[in-house]
Each structure stands twice: as structure tokens, then as C-alpha cells.
Amino acid sequence: AYLARTPSSASNRKTWTWSGWVKRSNLGTANVYQRLFEAHVNNSNLTTITFTDADQLEIMSRTSGTNRIHVRADAKLRDPSAWYHFIVAVDTTATANTDKCKLYVNGVLQDATYYSTTPDNHETHINSAIAHHIGSKDGSSVFFDGYIADCFLIDGSQLSPTSFGAF
């Protein structure tokens, strides 16, 4: 099962935060990426938050076939008995590349590999007037295998973990 929604109009595509609690049922399978959240036009134009086949959290935003954001947390998240709290905080108006996209797991900013340099003021596909999916790749037969709870998309703010709870 998955959720899908198409916003009636576009809003802030440069600055947003996605937060959610995630519990995995199965770990990575070769060449299978499990989508937590995405906005998808086609394979050349999309923004995704994904578990890679190596069990790492990744965000990618691709426009016209070119990766504009491609960040992967270095940690391997391989505990199917654990609930993880994820935050993906994006602000492409920031100066430093590492400030444009931040990945948090359980309140801790993750060491990450930045595979691309995000252009200043890059507009992702999140918050555009296209289908957004929670738990699937474009509503197709590729679904996230696990649970997603208490999921939020905050428009116009790059938030830190303290915005979602006390530690």
C-alpha cells in the first residue's frame, strides 16, 4: 500500500523538510531501491528519498537527466526491529553545498557523501503540481517494505530535529 497526492498548485520547491518514523521489514536487495517519498514526472525528472540496496538513506533530485542533489548517508541502517526517525532538510538557497541538504537519523546529523554539487536555488520536484508518493516508486509495483508513520512535509523551512520533538 502507498499514498499519493497531487498538489493543486506549486509552492516552495527550494526549501522544505520531510520527517517521518520508519520501520523496515526487509533489508536491501541488489538493484532494488525502496522509496520512502518522491515526486516523480519520469526517470529524468524526479526527487526521491530512498533506501538504497546497500541499506543507506539517500536523497536525489534529477532534472533533465542530471543529478542536481545526490546525497547518501554513510551509515548503513540494518536493524529491521528498530523504528528510525528520519529528517531530510533541503534549502538550495544556502551557500555551502553541505547546508543545502541535510540528513538526520534519530536526531543526529549524518556524515554523508555528496555525489553532486547542488546549483544555487535549484528547484526540486517536491511541492510541484505533480504526483507525490509515500511508500512507492511512482505508484508502480515497487513499494517500500515496512512501516511509515507520523510523516510530515514542511513547506518553506529547513528544520532541525528539535522542531519535531524533545531529546
mmCIF file with all atom_site columns, C-alpha atoms in Angstrom:
data_model
loop_
_atom_site.group_PDB
_atom_site.id
_atom_site.type_symbol
_atom_site.label_atom_id
_atom_site.label_alt_id
_atom_site.label_comp_id
_atom_site.label_asym_id
_atom_site.label_entity_id
_atom_site.label_seq_id
_atom_site.pdbx_PDB_ins_code
_atom_site.Cartn_x
_atom_site.Cartn_y
_atom_site.Cartn_z
_atom_site.occupancy
_atom_site.B_iso_or_equiv
_atom_site.pdbx_formal_charge
_atom_site.auth_seq_id
_atom_site.auth_comp_id
_atom_site.auth_asym_id
_atom_site.auth_atom_id
_atom_site.pdbx_PDB_model_num
ATOM 1   C CA . ALA A 1 1   ? 0.000  0.000  0.000   1.00 0.00 ? 1   ALA A CA 1
ATOM 2   C CA . TYR A 1 2   ? 1.069  3.582  -0.573  1.00 0.00 ? 2   TYR A CA 1
ATOM 3   C CA . LEU A 1 3   ? -0.300 7.108  -0.503  1.00 0.00 ? 3   LEU A CA 1
ATOM 4   C CA . ALA A 1 4   ? -0.423 9.515  -3.436  1.00 0.00 ? 4   ALA A CA 1
ATOM 5   C CA . ARG A 1 5   ? -1.366 13.166 -3.673  1.00 0.00 ? 5   ARG A CA 1
ATOM 6   C CA . THR A 1 6   ? -1.025 15.760 -6.397  1.00 0.00 ? 6   THR A CA 1
ATOM 7   C CA . PRO A 1 7   ? -0.881 19.328 -5.063  1.00 0.00 ? 7   PRO A CA 1
ATOM 8   C CA . SER A 1 8   ? -3.276 21.638 -6.908  1.00 0.00 ? 8   SER A CA 1
ATOM 9   C CA . SER A 1 9   ? -0.534 24.232 -7.358  1.00 0.00 ? 9   SER A CA 1
ATOM 10  C CA . ALA A 1 10  ? 3.216  24.519 -6.859  1.00 0.00 ? 10  ALA A CA 1
ATOM 11  C CA . SER A 1 11  ? 4.714  26.066 -3.733  1.00 0.00 ? 11  SER A CA 1
ATOM 12  C CA . ASN A 1 12  ? 8.268  26.378 -2.384  1.00 0.00 ? 12  ASN A CA 1
ATOM 13  C CA . ARG A 1 13  ? 10.428 23.909 -4.304  1.00 0.00 ? 13  ARG A CA 1
ATOM 14  C CA . LYS A 1 14  ? 13.757 25.226 -2.938  1.00 0.00 ? 14  LYS A CA 1
ATOM 15  C CA . THR A 1 15  ? 13.231 24.917 0.830   1.00 0.00 ? 15  THR A CA 1
ATOM 16  C CA . TRP A 1 16  ? 11.363 22.102 2.582   1.00 0.00 ? 16  TRP A CA 1
ATOM 17  C CA . THR A 1 17  ? 11.702 19.406 5.243   1.00 0.00 ? 17  THR A CA 1
ATOM 18  C CA . TRP A 1 18  ? 10.449 15.810 5.196   1.00 0.00 ? 18  TRP A CA 1
ATOM 19  C CA . SER A 1 19  ? 10.151 13.974 8.507   1.00 0.00 ? 19  SER A CA 1
ATOM 20  C CA . GLY A 1 20  ? 8.896  10.512 9.300   1.00 0.00 ? 20  GLY A CA 1
ATOM 21  C CA . TRP A 1 21  ? 9.219  7.461  11.508  1.00 0.00 ? 21  TRP A CA 1
ATOM 22  C CA . VAL A 1 22  ? 10.256 4.392  9.526   1.00 0.00 ? 22  VAL A CA 1
ATOM 23  C CA . LYS A 1 23  ? 10.495 0.697  10.401  1.00 0.00 ? 23  LYS A CA 1
ATOM 24  C CA . ARG A 1 24  ? 11.907 -1.608 7.758   1.00 0.00 ? 24  ARG A CA 1
ATOM 25  C CA . SER A 1 25  ? 10.606 -5.151 7.247   1.00 0.00 ? 25  SER A CA 1
ATOM 26  C CA . ASN A 1 26  ? 13.337 -6.357 4.900   1.00 0.00 ? 26  ASN A CA 1
ATOM 27  C CA . LEU A 1 27  ? 16.842 -5.163 4.187   1.00 0.00 ? 27  LEU A CA 1
ATOM 28  C CA . GLY A 1 28  ? 18.276 -4.236 0.805   1.00 0.00 ? 28  GLY A CA 1
ATOM 29  C CA . THR A 1 29  ? 18.095 -6.423 -2.248  1.00 0.00 ? 29  THR A CA 1
ATOM 30  C CA . ALA A 1 30  ? 20.573 -5.955 -5.100  1.00 0.00 ? 30  ALA A CA 1
ATOM 31  C CA . ASN A 1 31  ? 19.438 -3.231 -7.514  1.00 0.00 ? 31  ASN A CA 1
ATOM 32  C CA . VAL A 1 32  ? 16.204 -2.579 -5.607  1.00 0.00 ? 32  VAL A CA 1
ATOM 33  C CA . TYR A 1 33  ? 15.814 0.897  -4.131  1.00 0.00 ? 33  TYR A CA 1
ATOM 34  C CA . GLN A 1 34  ? 12.887 1.293  -1.738  1.00 0.00 ? 34  GLN A CA 1
ATOM 35  C CA . ARG A 1 35  ? 11.193 4.695  -1.969  1.00 0.00 ? 35  ARG A CA 1
ATOM 36  C CA . LEU A 1 36  ? 10.013 6.408  1.194   1.00 0.00 ? 36  LEU A CA 1
ATOM 37  C CA . PHE A 1 37  ? 8.832  9.571  -0.561  1.00 0.00 ? 37  PHE A CA 1
ATOM 38  C CA . GLU A 1 38  ? 9.018  11.006 -4.047  1.00 0.00 ? 38  GLU A CA 1
ATOM 39  C CA . ALA A 1 39  ? 7.705  13.456 -6.592  1.00 0.00 ? 39  ALA A CA 1
ATOM 40  C CA . HIS A 1 40  ? 8.078  11.825 -9.993  1.00 0.00 ? 40  HIS A CA 1
ATOM 41  C CA . VAL A 1 41  ? 7.499  13.104 -13.525 1.00 0.00 ? 41  VAL A CA 1
ATOM 42  C CA . ASN A 1 42  ? 9.657  10.460 -15.196 1.00 0.00 ? 42  ASN A CA 1
ATOM 43  C CA . ASN A 1 43  ? 13.059 8.851  -14.575 1.00 0.00 ? 43  ASN A CA 1
ATOM 44  C CA . SER A 1 44  ? 14.810 12.009 -15.828 1.00 0.00 ? 44  SER A CA 1
ATOM 45  C CA . ASN A 1 45  ? 12.795 14.408 -13.642 1.00 0.00 ? 45  ASN A CA 1
ATOM 46  C CA . LEU A 1 46  ? 12.203 13.368 -10.040 1.00 0.00 ? 46  LEU A CA 1
ATOM 47  C CA . THR A 1 47  ? 13.062 13.937 -6.402  1.00 0.00 ? 47  THR A CA 1
ATOM 48  C CA . THR A 1 48  ? 13.274 10.876 -4.163  1.00 0.00 ? 48  THR A CA 1
ATOM 49  C CA . ILE A 1 49  ? 14.024 9.865  -0.589  1.00 0.00 ? 49  ILE A CA 1
ATOM 50  C CA . THR A 1 50  ? 15.101 6.248  -0.755  1.00 0.00 ? 50  THR A CA 1
ATOM 51  C CA . PHE A 1 51  ? 16.725 3.297  0.947   1.00 0.00 ? 51  PHE A CA 1
ATOM 52  C CA . THR A 1 52  ? 19.487 2.077  -1.367  1.00 0.00 ? 52  THR A CA 1
ATOM 53  C CA . ASP A 1 53  ? 20.198 -1.590 -1.979  1.00 0.00 ? 53  ASP A CA 1
ATOM 54  C CA . ALA A 1 54  ? 23.135 -1.096 0.474   1.00 0.00 ? 54  ALA A CA 1
ATOM 55  C CA . ASP A 1 55  ? 20.693 -0.018 3.245   1.00 0.00 ? 55  ASP A CA 1
ATOM 56  C CA . GLN A 1 56  ? 21.654 3.663  3.200   1.00 0.00 ? 56  GLN A CA 1
ATOM 57  C CA . LEU A 1 57  ? 19.336 6.674  3.264   1.00 0.00 ? 57  LEU A CA 1
ATOM 58  C CA . GLU A 1 58  ? 19.609 8.738  0.081   1.00 0.00 ? 58  GLU A CA 1
ATOM 59  C CA . ILE A 1 59  ? 18.043 11.814 -1.478  1.00 0.00 ? 59  ILE A CA 1
ATOM 60  C CA . MET A 1 60  ? 18.285 12.503 -5.178  1.00 0.00 ? 60  MET A CA 1
ATOM 61  C CA . SER A 1 61  ? 16.820 15.271 -7.273  1.00 0.00 ? 61  SER A CA 1
ATOM 62  C CA . ARG A 1 62  ? 17.235 14.912 -11.016 1.00 0.00 ? 62  ARG A CA 1
ATOM 63  C CA . THR A 1 63  ? 16.285 17.443 -13.693 1.00 0.00 ? 63  THR A CA 1
ATOM 64  C CA . SER A 1 64  ? 16.553 16.640 -17.403 1.00 0.00 ? 64  SER A CA 1
ATOM 65  C CA . GLY A 1 65  ? 18.546 13.522 -16.531 1.00 0.00 ? 65  GLY A CA 1
ATOM 66  C CA . THR A 1 66  ? 21.197 15.362 -14.470 1.00 0.00 ? 66  THR A CA 1
ATOM 67  C CA . ASN A 1 67  ? 21.537 14.811 -10.717 1.00 0.00 ? 67  ASN A CA 1
ATOM 68  C CA . ARG A 1 68  ? 21.206 18.210 -9.023  1.00 0.00 ? 68  ARG A CA 1
ATOM 69  C CA . ILE A 1 69  ? 21.060 16.760 -5.497  1.00 0.00 ? 69  ILE A CA 1
ATOM 70  C CA . HIS A 1 70  ? 22.565 13.370 -4.744  1.00 0.00 ? 70  HIS A CA 1
ATOM 71  C CA . VAL A 1 71  ? 23.394 12.800 -1.085  1.00 0.00 ? 71  VAL A CA 1
ATOM 72  C CA . ARG A 1 72  ? 23.786 9.460  0.672   1.00 0.00 ? 72  ARG A CA 1
ATOM 73  C CA . ALA A 1 73  ? 24.182 8.979  4.423   1.00 0.00 ? 73  ALA A CA 1
ATOM 74  C CA . ASP A 1 74  ? 27.314 6.975  5.180   1.00 0.00 ? 74  ASP A CA 1
ATOM 75  C CA . ALA A 1 75  ? 25.597 4.881  7.900   1.00 0.00 ? 75  ALA A CA 1
ATOM 76  C CA . LYS A 1 76  ? 24.051 1.540  6.979   1.00 0.00 ? 76  LYS A CA 1
ATOM 77  C CA . LEU A 1 77  ? 20.646 1.178  8.632   1.00 0.00 ? 77  LEU A CA 1
ATOM 78  C CA . ARG A 1 78  ? 20.213 -2.552 9.041   1.00 0.00 ? 78  ARG A CA 1
ATOM 79  C CA . ASP A 1 79  ? 18.028 -3.116 12.090  1.00 0.00 ? 79  ASP A CA 1
ATOM 80  C CA . PRO A 1 80  ? 14.569 -4.302 10.980  1.00 0.00 ? 80  PRO A CA 1
ATOM 81  C CA . SER A 1 81  ? 13.402 -4.331 14.612  1.00 0.00 ? 81  SER A CA 1
ATOM 82  C CA . ALA A 1 82  ? 14.087 -0.587 15.077  1.00 0.00 ? 82  ALA A CA 1
ATOM 83  C CA . TRP A 1 83  ? 11.962 2.451  14.374  1.00 0.00 ? 83  TRP A CA 1
ATOM 84  C CA . TYR A 1 84  ? 14.119 5.206  12.864  1.00 0.00 ? 84  TYR A CA 1
ATOM 85  C CA . HIS A 1 85  ? 13.225 8.889  12.780  1.00 0.00 ? 85  HIS A CA 1
ATOM 86  C CA . PHE A 1 86  ? 14.396 10.469 9.518   1.00 0.00 ? 86  PHE A CA 1
ATOM 87  C CA . ILE A 1 87  ? 14.598 14.109 8.573   1.00 0.00 ? 87  ILE A CA 1
ATOM 88  C CA . VAL A 1 88  ? 15.604 15.315 5.130   1.00 0.00 ? 88  VAL A CA 1
ATOM 89  C CA . ALA A 1 89  ? 16.057 19.088 5.293   1.00 0.00 ? 89  ALA A CA 1
ATOM 90  C CA . VAL A 1 90  ? 16.583 20.936 1.991   1.00 0.00 ? 90  VAL A CA 1
ATOM 91  C CA . ASP A 1 91  ? 17.427 24.592 1.345   1.00 0.00 ? 91  ASP A CA 1
ATOM 92  C CA . THR A 1 92  ? 19.008 25.159 -2.054  1.00 0.00 ? 92  THR A CA 1
ATOM 93  C CA . THR A 1 93  ? 19.322 28.888 -1.304  1.00 0.00 ? 93  THR A CA 1
ATOM 94  C CA . ALA A 1 94  ? 22.080 28.095 1.256   1.00 0.00 ? 94  ALA A CA 1
ATOM 95  C CA . THR A 1 95  ? 25.666 28.937 0.353   1.00 0.00 ? 95  THR A CA 1
ATOM 96  C CA . ALA A 1 96  ? 27.538 25.741 1.276   1.00 0.00 ? 96  ALA A CA 1
ATOM 97  C CA . ASN A 1 97  ? 26.716 22.533 -0.589  1.00 0.00 ? 97  ASN A CA 1
ATOM 98  C CA . THR A 1 98  ? 26.556 20.590 2.711   1.00 0.00 ? 98  THR A CA 1
ATOM 99  C CA . ASP A 1 99  ? 23.973 23.072 4.042   1.00 0.00 ? 99  ASP A CA 1
ATOM 100 C CA . LYS A 1 100 ? 21.693 22.640 1.027   1.00 0.00 ? 100 LYS A CA 1
ATOM 101 C CA . CYS A 1 101 ? 20.701 19.114 2.021   1.00 0.00 ? 101 CYS A CA 1
ATOM 102 C CA . LYS A 1 102 ? 20.962 17.621 5.496   1.00 0.00 ? 102 LYS A CA 1
ATOM 103 C CA . LEU A 1 103 ? 20.086 14.075 6.539   1.00 0.00 ? 103 LEU A CA 1
ATOM 104 C CA . TYR A 1 104 ? 19.247 13.298 10.163  1.00 0.00 ? 104 TYR A CA 1
ATOM 105 C CA . VAL A 1 105 ? 18.701 9.861  11.714  1.00 0.00 ? 105 VAL A CA 1
ATOM 106 C CA . ASN A 1 106 ? 17.282 9.738  15.242  1.00 0.00 ? 106 ASN A CA 1
ATOM 107 C CA . GLY A 1 107 ? 18.161 13.392 15.806  1.00 0.00 ? 107 GLY A CA 1
ATOM 108 C CA . VAL A 1 108 ? 21.784 13.112 14.656  1.00 0.00 ? 108 VAL A CA 1
ATOM 109 C CA . LEU A 1 109 ? 23.105 14.918 11.570  1.00 0.00 ? 109 LEU A CA 1
ATOM 110 C CA . GLN A 1 110 ? 24.594 12.186 9.412   1.00 0.00 ? 110 GLN A CA 1
ATOM 111 C CA . ASP A 1 111 ? 28.016 12.049 7.837   1.00 0.00 ? 111 ASP A CA 1
ATOM 112 C CA . ALA A 1 112 ? 27.175 11.825 4.172   1.00 0.00 ? 112 ALA A CA 1
ATOM 113 C CA . THR A 1 113 ? 28.679 11.564 0.724   1.00 0.00 ? 113 THR A CA 1
ATOM 114 C CA . TYR A 1 114 ? 27.720 14.357 -1.670  1.00 0.00 ? 114 TYR A CA 1
ATOM 115 C CA . TYR A 1 115 ? 27.847 12.918 -5.189  1.00 0.00 ? 115 TYR A CA 1
ATOM 116 C CA . SER A 1 116 ? 26.871 16.186 -6.855  1.00 0.00 ? 116 SER A CA 1
ATOM 117 C CA . THR A 1 117 ? 27.134 19.911 -6.267  1.00 0.00 ? 117 THR A CA 1
ATOM 118 C CA . THR A 1 118 ? 23.665 21.373 -5.904  1.00 0.00 ? 118 THR A CA 1
ATOM 119 C CA . PRO A 1 119 ? 23.186 24.517 -8.012  1.00 0.00 ? 119 PRO A CA 1
ATOM 120 C CA . ASP A 1 120 ? 22.147 27.626 -6.093  1.00 0.00 ? 120 ASP A CA 1
ATOM 121 C CA . ASN A 1 121 ? 18.353 27.971 -5.969  1.00 0.00 ? 121 ASN A CA 1
ATOM 122 C CA . HIS A 1 122 ? 17.738 24.563 -7.540  1.00 0.00 ? 122 HIS A CA 1
ATOM 123 C CA . GLU A 1 123 ? 14.021 23.802 -7.697  1.00 0.00 ? 123 GLU A CA 1
ATOM 124 C CA . THR A 1 124 ? 13.311 20.212 -6.673  1.00 0.00 ? 124 THR A CA 1
ATOM 125 C CA . HIS A 1 125 ? 10.178 18.402 -7.763  1.00 0.00 ? 125 HIS A CA 1
ATOM 126 C CA . ILE A 1 126 ? 8.845  18.336 -4.202  1.00 0.00 ? 126 ILE A CA 1
ATOM 127 C CA . ASN A 1 127 ? 5.976  20.819 -3.825  1.00 0.00 ? 127 ASN A CA 1
ATOM 128 C CA . SER A 1 128 ? 5.386  20.958 -7.574  1.00 0.00 ? 128 SER A CA 1
ATOM 129 C CA . ALA A 1 129 ? 1.954  20.210 -9.027  1.00 0.00 ? 129 ALA A CA 1
ATOM 130 C CA . ILE A 1 130 ? 2.820  16.578 -9.853  1.00 0.00 ? 130 ILE A CA 1
ATOM 131 C CA . ALA A 1 131 ? 2.044  13.307 -8.096  1.00 0.00 ? 131 ALA A CA 1
ATOM 132 C CA . HIS A 1 132 ? 3.803  12.813 -4.754  1.00 0.00 ? 132 HIS A CA 1
ATOM 133 C CA . HIS A 1 133 ? 4.033  9.256  -3.401  1.00 0.00 ? 133 HIS A CA 1
ATOM 134 C CA . ILE A 1 134 ? 4.690  7.936  0.089   1.00 0.00 ? 134 ILE A CA 1
ATOM 135 C CA . GLY A 1 135 ? 5.887  4.339  0.071   1.00 0.00 ? 135 GLY A CA 1
ATOM 136 C CA . SER A 1 136 ? 6.188  3.654  -3.651  1.00 0.00 ? 136 SER A CA 1
ATOM 137 C CA . LYS A 1 137 ? 8.060  4.425  -6.837  1.00 0.00 ? 137 LYS A CA 1
ATOM 138 C CA . ASP A 1 138 ? 5.589  6.453  -8.899  1.00 0.00 ? 138 ASP A CA 1
ATOM 139 C CA . GLY A 1 139 ? 2.690  4.256  -7.717  1.00 0.00 ? 139 GLY A CA 1
ATOM 140 C CA . SER A 1 140 ? 4.104  1.297  -9.649  1.00 0.00 ? 140 SER A CA 1
ATOM 141 C CA . SER A 1 141 ? 4.787  -2.203 -8.396  1.00 0.00 ? 141 SER A CA 1
ATOM 142 C CA . VAL A 1 142 ? 7.928  -1.132 -6.449  1.00 0.00 ? 142 VAL A CA 1
ATOM 143 C CA . PHE A 1 143 ? 6.797  -0.488 -2.872  1.00 0.00 ? 143 PHE A CA 1
ATOM 144 C CA . PHE A 1 144 ? 8.548  0.270  0.397   1.00 0.00 ? 144 PHE A CA 1
ATOM 145 C CA . ASP A 1 145 ? 8.665  -2.874 2.517   1.00 0.00 ? 145 ASP A CA 1
ATOM 146 C CA . GLY A 1 146 ? 7.989  -1.662 6.039   1.00 0.00 ? 146 GLY A CA 1
ATOM 147 C CA . TYR A 1 147 ? 6.066  0.924  8.009   1.00 0.00 ? 147 TYR A CA 1
ATOM 148 C CA . ILE A 1 148 ? 5.989  4.719  7.748   1.00 0.00 ? 148 ILE A CA 1
ATOM 149 C CA . ALA A 1 149 ? 4.306  6.744  10.481  1.00 0.00 ? 149 ALA A CA 1
ATOM 150 C CA . ASP A 1 150 ? 3.889  10.350 11.594  1.00 0.00 ? 150 ASP A CA 1
ATOM 151 C CA . CYS A 1 151 ? 5.100  11.643 8.240   1.00 0.00 ? 151 CYS A CA 1
ATOM 152 C CA . PHE A 1 152 ? 5.333  15.409 7.592   1.00 0.00 ? 152 PHE A CA 1
ATOM 153 C CA . LEU A 1 153 ? 6.294  17.621 4.660   1.00 0.00 ? 153 LEU A CA 1
ATOM 154 C CA . ILE A 1 154 ? 7.038  21.162 5.851   1.00 0.00 ? 154 ILE A CA 1
ATOM 155 C CA . ASP A 1 155 ? 6.904  23.730 3.051   1.00 0.00 ? 155 ASP A CA 1
ATOM 156 C CA . GLY A 1 156 ? 9.286  26.704 3.099   1.00 0.00 ? 156 GLY A CA 1
ATOM 157 C CA . SER A 1 157 ? 11.503 25.759 6.088   1.00 0.00 ? 157 SER A CA 1
ATOM 158 C CA . GLN A 1 158 ? 14.675 23.731 6.550   1.00 0.00 ? 158 GLN A CA 1
ATOM 159 C CA . LEU A 1 159 ? 14.059 22.352 10.041  1.00 0.00 ? 159 LEU A CA 1
ATOM 160 C CA . SER A 1 160 ? 16.241 20.561 12.570  1.00 0.00 ? 160 SER A CA 1
ATOM 161 C CA . PRO A 1 161 ? 15.279 17.604 14.806  1.00 0.00 ? 161 PRO A CA 1
ATOM 162 C CA . THR A 1 162 ? 14.223 19.901 17.694  1.00 0.00 ? 162 THR A CA 1
ATOM 163 C CA . SER A 1 163 ? 11.267 21.027 15.544  1.00 0.00 ? 163 SER A CA 1
ATOM 164 C CA . PHE A 1 164 ? 9.833  17.502 15.756  1.00 0.00 ? 164 PHE A CA 1
ATOM 165 C CA . GLY A 1 165 ? 10.374 16.629 19.410  1.00 0.00 ? 165 GLY A CA 1
ATOM 166 C CA . ALA A 1 166 ? 12.445 16.969 22.539  1.00 0.00 ? 166 ALA A CA 1
ATOM 167 C CA . PHE A 1 167 ? 15.548 14.889 23.178  1.00 0.00 ? 167 PHE A CA 1
#
